Amino acid sequence: MCCSISNEMRRHSPPPAGLLGCNAKGLPIAAADEIPLEFGAMLWRNNAFEVLRPAPRHETTLPFATWMTLARATPAQLPLDEAQALLGDEGQLP
């Protein structure tokens, strides 16, 4: 992983998946058994994903009421990114 994720976030996040593609001849670049067992494995072939091995399922520890509260919640509005404001209107320099 490229960044640090807390154990609490990992516990409630979907299981990781290994994604494979095909080479120029249309052959998979690796086999599903080359991906660790704690990962699922999917292959991108002919413009579609093919599940080679599903990710292991884990018990959910969040109570049902919490899931429903999260489902009904409205996401908070984030402020506009200040870096984007520096871009200005098209054709104008800041």
Coordinates of N, CA and C in Angstrom, one line a residue:
M1 N 0.8 -1.2 0.0 CA 0.0 0.0 0.0 C 0.9 1.2 0.0
C2 N 0.4 2.3 -0.6 CA 1.2 3.5 -0.7 C 1.0 4.4 0.5
C3 N 0.1 4.1 1.3 CA -0.1 5.0 2.5 C -0.4 4.2 3.7
S4 N -0.3 4.8 4.9 CA -0.7 4.1 6.1 C -2.2 4.2 6.4
I5 N -2.8 3.0 6.7 CA -4.2 3.0 7.0 C -4.3 2.4 8.4
S6 N -5.1 3.0 9.2 CA -5.3 2.5 10.6 C -6.0 1.1 10.6
N7 N -5.7 0.4 11.6 CA -6.3 -1.0 11.8 C -7.8 -0.9 11.8
E8 N -8.4 0.2 12.4 CA -9.9 0.4 12.4 C -10.4 0.5 11.0
M9 N -9.7 1.3 10.2 CA -10.2 1.5 8.8 C -10.1 0.2 8.0
R10 N -9.0 -0.6 8.2 CA -8.8 -1.8 7.5 C -9.9 -2.8 7.9
R11 N -10.3 -2.8 9.2 CA -11.3 -3.8 9.6 C -12.6 -3.6 8.9
H12 N -12.9 -2.4 8.5 CA -14.2 -2.1 7.9 C -14.2 -1.8 6.4
S13 N -13.0 -2.0 5.8 CA -12.9 -1.7 4.4 C -13.1 -3.0 3.6
P14 N -13.4 -2.9 2.4 CA -13.6 -4.1 1.6 C -12.3 -4.9 1.4
P15 N -12.3 -6.2 1.2 CA -11.1 -6.9 1.1 C -10.3 -6.5 -0.2
P16 N -9.0 -6.5 -0.1 CA -8.2 -6.1 -1.3 C -8.4 -7.2 -2.4
A17 N -8.1 -6.7 -3.6 CA -8.1 -7.6 -4.8 C -6.9 -7.4 -5.6
G18 N -6.4 -8.5 -6.2 CA -5.3 -8.4 -7.1 C -5.9 -8.3 -8.5
L19 N -5.5 -7.4 -9.3 CA -6.0 -7.2 -10.7 C -4.9 -7.6 -11.7
L20 N -5.3 -8.4 -12.6 CA -4.3 -8.9 -13.6 C -4.8 -8.4 -15.0
G21 N -3.9 -8.3 -15.9 CA -4.2 -7.9 -17.2 C -3.6 -8.9 -18.2
C22 N -3.8 -8.6 -19.5 CA -3.2 -9.6 -20.5 C -2.1 -8.9 -21.3
N23 N -1.2 -9.7 -21.8 CA -0.1 -9.1 -22.6 C -0.6 -8.9 -24.0
A24 N 0.3 -8.5 -24.9 CA -0.1 -8.2 -26.3 C -0.7 -9.4 -27.0
K25 N -0.4 -10.6 -26.6 CA -0.9 -11.8 -27.2 C -2.2 -12.2 -26.7
G26 N -2.7 -11.5 -25.7 CA -4.0 -11.8 -25.0 C -3.9 -12.8 -23.9
L27 N -2.7 -13.1 -23.5 CA -2.5 -14.1 -22.4 C -2.4 -13.4 -21.1
P28 N -2.9 -13.9 -20.0 CA -2.8 -13.3 -18.7 C -1.3 -13.1 -18.3
I29 N -1.0 -12.0 -17.6 CA 0.4 -11.7 -17.3 C 0.9 -12.5 -16.1
A30 N -0.1 -13.1 -15.3 CA 0.2 -13.9 -14.1 C -0.9 -14.8 -13.9
A31 N -0.7 -15.7 -13.0 CA -1.8 -16.7 -12.6 C -2.4 -16.3 -11.2
A32 N -3.6 -16.7 -11.0 CA -4.2 -16.3 -9.7 C -3.5 -16.8 -8.5
D33 N -2.8 -18.0 -8.6 CA -2.0 -18.5 -7.5 C -0.8 -17.7 -7.2
E34 N -0.4 -16.8 -8.0 CA 0.7 -15.9 -7.8 C 0.4 -14.7 -6.9
I35 N -0.9 -14.5 -6.6 CA -1.4 -13.5 -5.8 C -1.7 -14.1 -4.4
P36 N -1.2 -13.4 -3.3 CA -1.5 -14.0 -2.0 C -2.9 -14.3 -1.7
L37 N -3.2 -15.4 -0.9 CA -4.5 -15.9 -0.7 C -5.4 -14.9 0.1
E38 N -4.8 -13.9 0.8 CA -5.7 -12.9 1.5 C -6.2 -11.9 0.5
F39 N -5.9 -12.0 -0.7 CA -6.4 -11.1 -1.8 C -7.3 -11.9 -2.7
G40 N -8.3 -11.2 -3.2 CA -9.1 -11.8 -4.3 C -8.3 -11.6 -5.6
A41 N -8.7 -12.3 -6.7 CA -7.9 -12.1 -8.0 C -9.0 -11.9 -9.1
M42 N -8.7 -10.9 -9.9 CA -9.6 -10.6 -11.0 C -8.7 -10.4 -12.2
L43 N -9.2 -10.8 -13.4 CA -8.5 -10.6 -14.6 C -9.3 -9.7 -15.6
W44 N -8.6 -8.7 -16.1 CA -9.2 -7.8 -17.1 C -8.9 -8.4 -18.5
R45 N -10.0 -8.9 -19.2 CA -9.8 -9.5 -20.5 C -11.1 -9.2 -21.3
N46 N -10.8 -8.9 -22.6 CA -11.9 -8.6 -23.5 C -12.9 -7.5 -22.9
N47 N -12.3 -6.4 -22.4 CA -13.1 -5.3 -21.8 C -14.1 -5.7 -20.7
A48 N -13.7 -6.7 -19.9 CA -14.6 -7.1 -18.8 C -13.7 -7.8 -17.8
F49 N -14.1 -7.7 -16.5 CA -13.4 -8.4 -15.4 C -13.9 -9.8 -15.3
E50 N -13.0 -10.7 -15.0 CA -13.3 -12.1 -14.8 C -12.8 -12.4 -13.4
V51 N -13.7 -12.9 -12.5 CA -13.2 -13.2 -11.1 C -12.5 -14.5 -11.1
L52 N -11.3 -14.5 -10.8 CA -10.5 -15.8 -10.8 C -10.6 -16.4 -9.4
R53 N -10.6 -15.6 -8.4 CA -10.7 -16.0 -7.0 C -11.3 -14.9 -6.2
P54 N -12.5 -15.2 -5.5 CA -13.1 -14.1 -4.7 C -12.3 -13.8 -3.5
A55 N -12.3 -12.6 -3.0 CA -11.6 -12.2 -1.8 C -12.3 -12.9 -0.6
P56 N -11.5 -13.3 0.4 CA -12.1 -13.9 1.6 C -13.1 -12.9 2.3
R57 N -14.2 -13.5 2.8 CA -15.2 -12.7 3.5 C -14.9 -12.7 5.0
H58 N -15.1 -11.5 5.6 CA -14.9 -11.4 7.0 C -16.2 -10.9 7.7
E59 N -16.3 -11.2 9.0 CA -17.5 -10.8 9.7 C -17.5 -9.3 9.8
T60 N -18.7 -8.7 9.7 CA -18.9 -7.3 9.9 C -19.1 -7.0 11.4
T61 N -18.4 -6.0 12.0 CA -18.6 -5.8 13.4 C -19.5 -4.5 13.6
L62 N -19.9 -3.8 12.6 CA -20.7 -2.7 12.8 C -22.2 -3.2 13.0
P63 N -22.9 -2.6 14.0 CA -24.3 -3.0 14.2 C -25.1 -2.5 13.0
F64 N -26.3 -3.2 12.8 CA -27.1 -2.9 11.7 C -27.6 -1.4 11.7
A65 N -27.9 -1.0 12.9 CA -28.4 0.4 13.1 C -27.3 1.4 12.6
T66 N -26.1 1.1 12.9 CA -25.0 2.0 12.4 C -24.9 2.0 10.9
W67 N -25.0 0.8 10.3 CA -25.1 0.8 8.8 C -26.2 1.6 8.2
M68 N -27.4 1.5 8.8 CA -28.5 2.3 8.3 C -28.3 3.8 8.5
T69 N -27.7 4.2 9.6 CA -27.4 5.6 9.9 C -26.5 6.1 8.8
L70 N -25.4 5.4 8.5 CA -24.5 5.8 7.5 C -25.1 5.8 6.1
A71 N -26.0 4.9 5.8 CA -26.7 4.9 4.5 C -27.6 6.1 4.4
R72 N -28.2 6.6 5.5 CA -29.1 7.8 5.4 C -28.4 9.1 5.5
A73 N -27.1 9.1 5.9 CA -26.4 10.3 6.1 C -26.1 11.1 4.8
T74 N -26.1 12.4 4.9 CA -25.7 13.2 3.8 C -24.2 13.6 3.9
P75 N -23.5 13.4 2.8 CA -22.0 13.7 2.9 C -21.8 15.2 3.2
A76 N -20.8 15.5 4.0 CA -20.5 16.9 4.3 C -19.9 17.6 3.1
Q77 N -20.3 18.8 2.9 CA -19.7 19.6 1.8 C -18.3 20.0 2.1
L78 N -17.4 19.7 1.2 CA -16.0 20.0 1.4 C -15.7 21.4 0.7
P79 N -14.9 22.2 1.3 CA -14.5 23.5 0.7 C -13.8 23.2 -0.7
L80 N -14.0 24.2 -1.6 CA -13.3 24.1 -2.8 C -11.8 24.0 -2.6
D81 N -11.1 23.2 -3.4 CA -9.6 23.1 -3.3 C -9.0 24.4 -3.7
E82 N -8.2 25.0 -2.8 CA -7.6 26.3 -3.0 C -6.6 26.2 -4.2
A83 N -6.0 25.1 -4.5 CA -5.1 25.0 -5.6 C -5.9 25.1 -6.9
Q84 N -7.2 24.7 -7.0 CA -8.0 24.8 -8.1 C -8.3 26.3 -8.4
A85 N -8.5 27.1 -7.3 CA -8.8 28.5 -7.5 C -7.6 29.2 -8.2
L86 N -6.4 28.8 -8.0 CA -5.3 29.4 -8.7 C -5.3 29.2 -10.2
L87 N -6.1 28.3 -10.7 CA -6.1 28.1 -12.1 C -6.8 29.2 -12.9
G88 N -7.8 29.8 -12.2 CA -8.5 31.0 -12.8 C -9.4 30.5 -14.0
D89 N -9.9 31.5 -14.7 CA -10.7 31.2 -15.8 C -9.9 30.8 -17.0
E90 N -10.5 30.1 -17.9 CA -9.7 29.6 -19.1 C -9.1 30.8 -19.8
G91 N -7.8 30.7 -20.1 CA -7.2 31.7 -20.9 C -6.6 32.9 -20.1
Q92 N -6.9 32.9 -18.8 CA -6.4 34.0 -18.0 C -5.3 33.5 -17.0
L93 N -4.4 34.3 -16.7 CA -3.4 33.9 -15.8 C -3.8 34.4 -14.4
P94 N -3.5 33.7 -13.3 CA -3.8 34.2 -12.0 C -3.1 35.4 -11.6

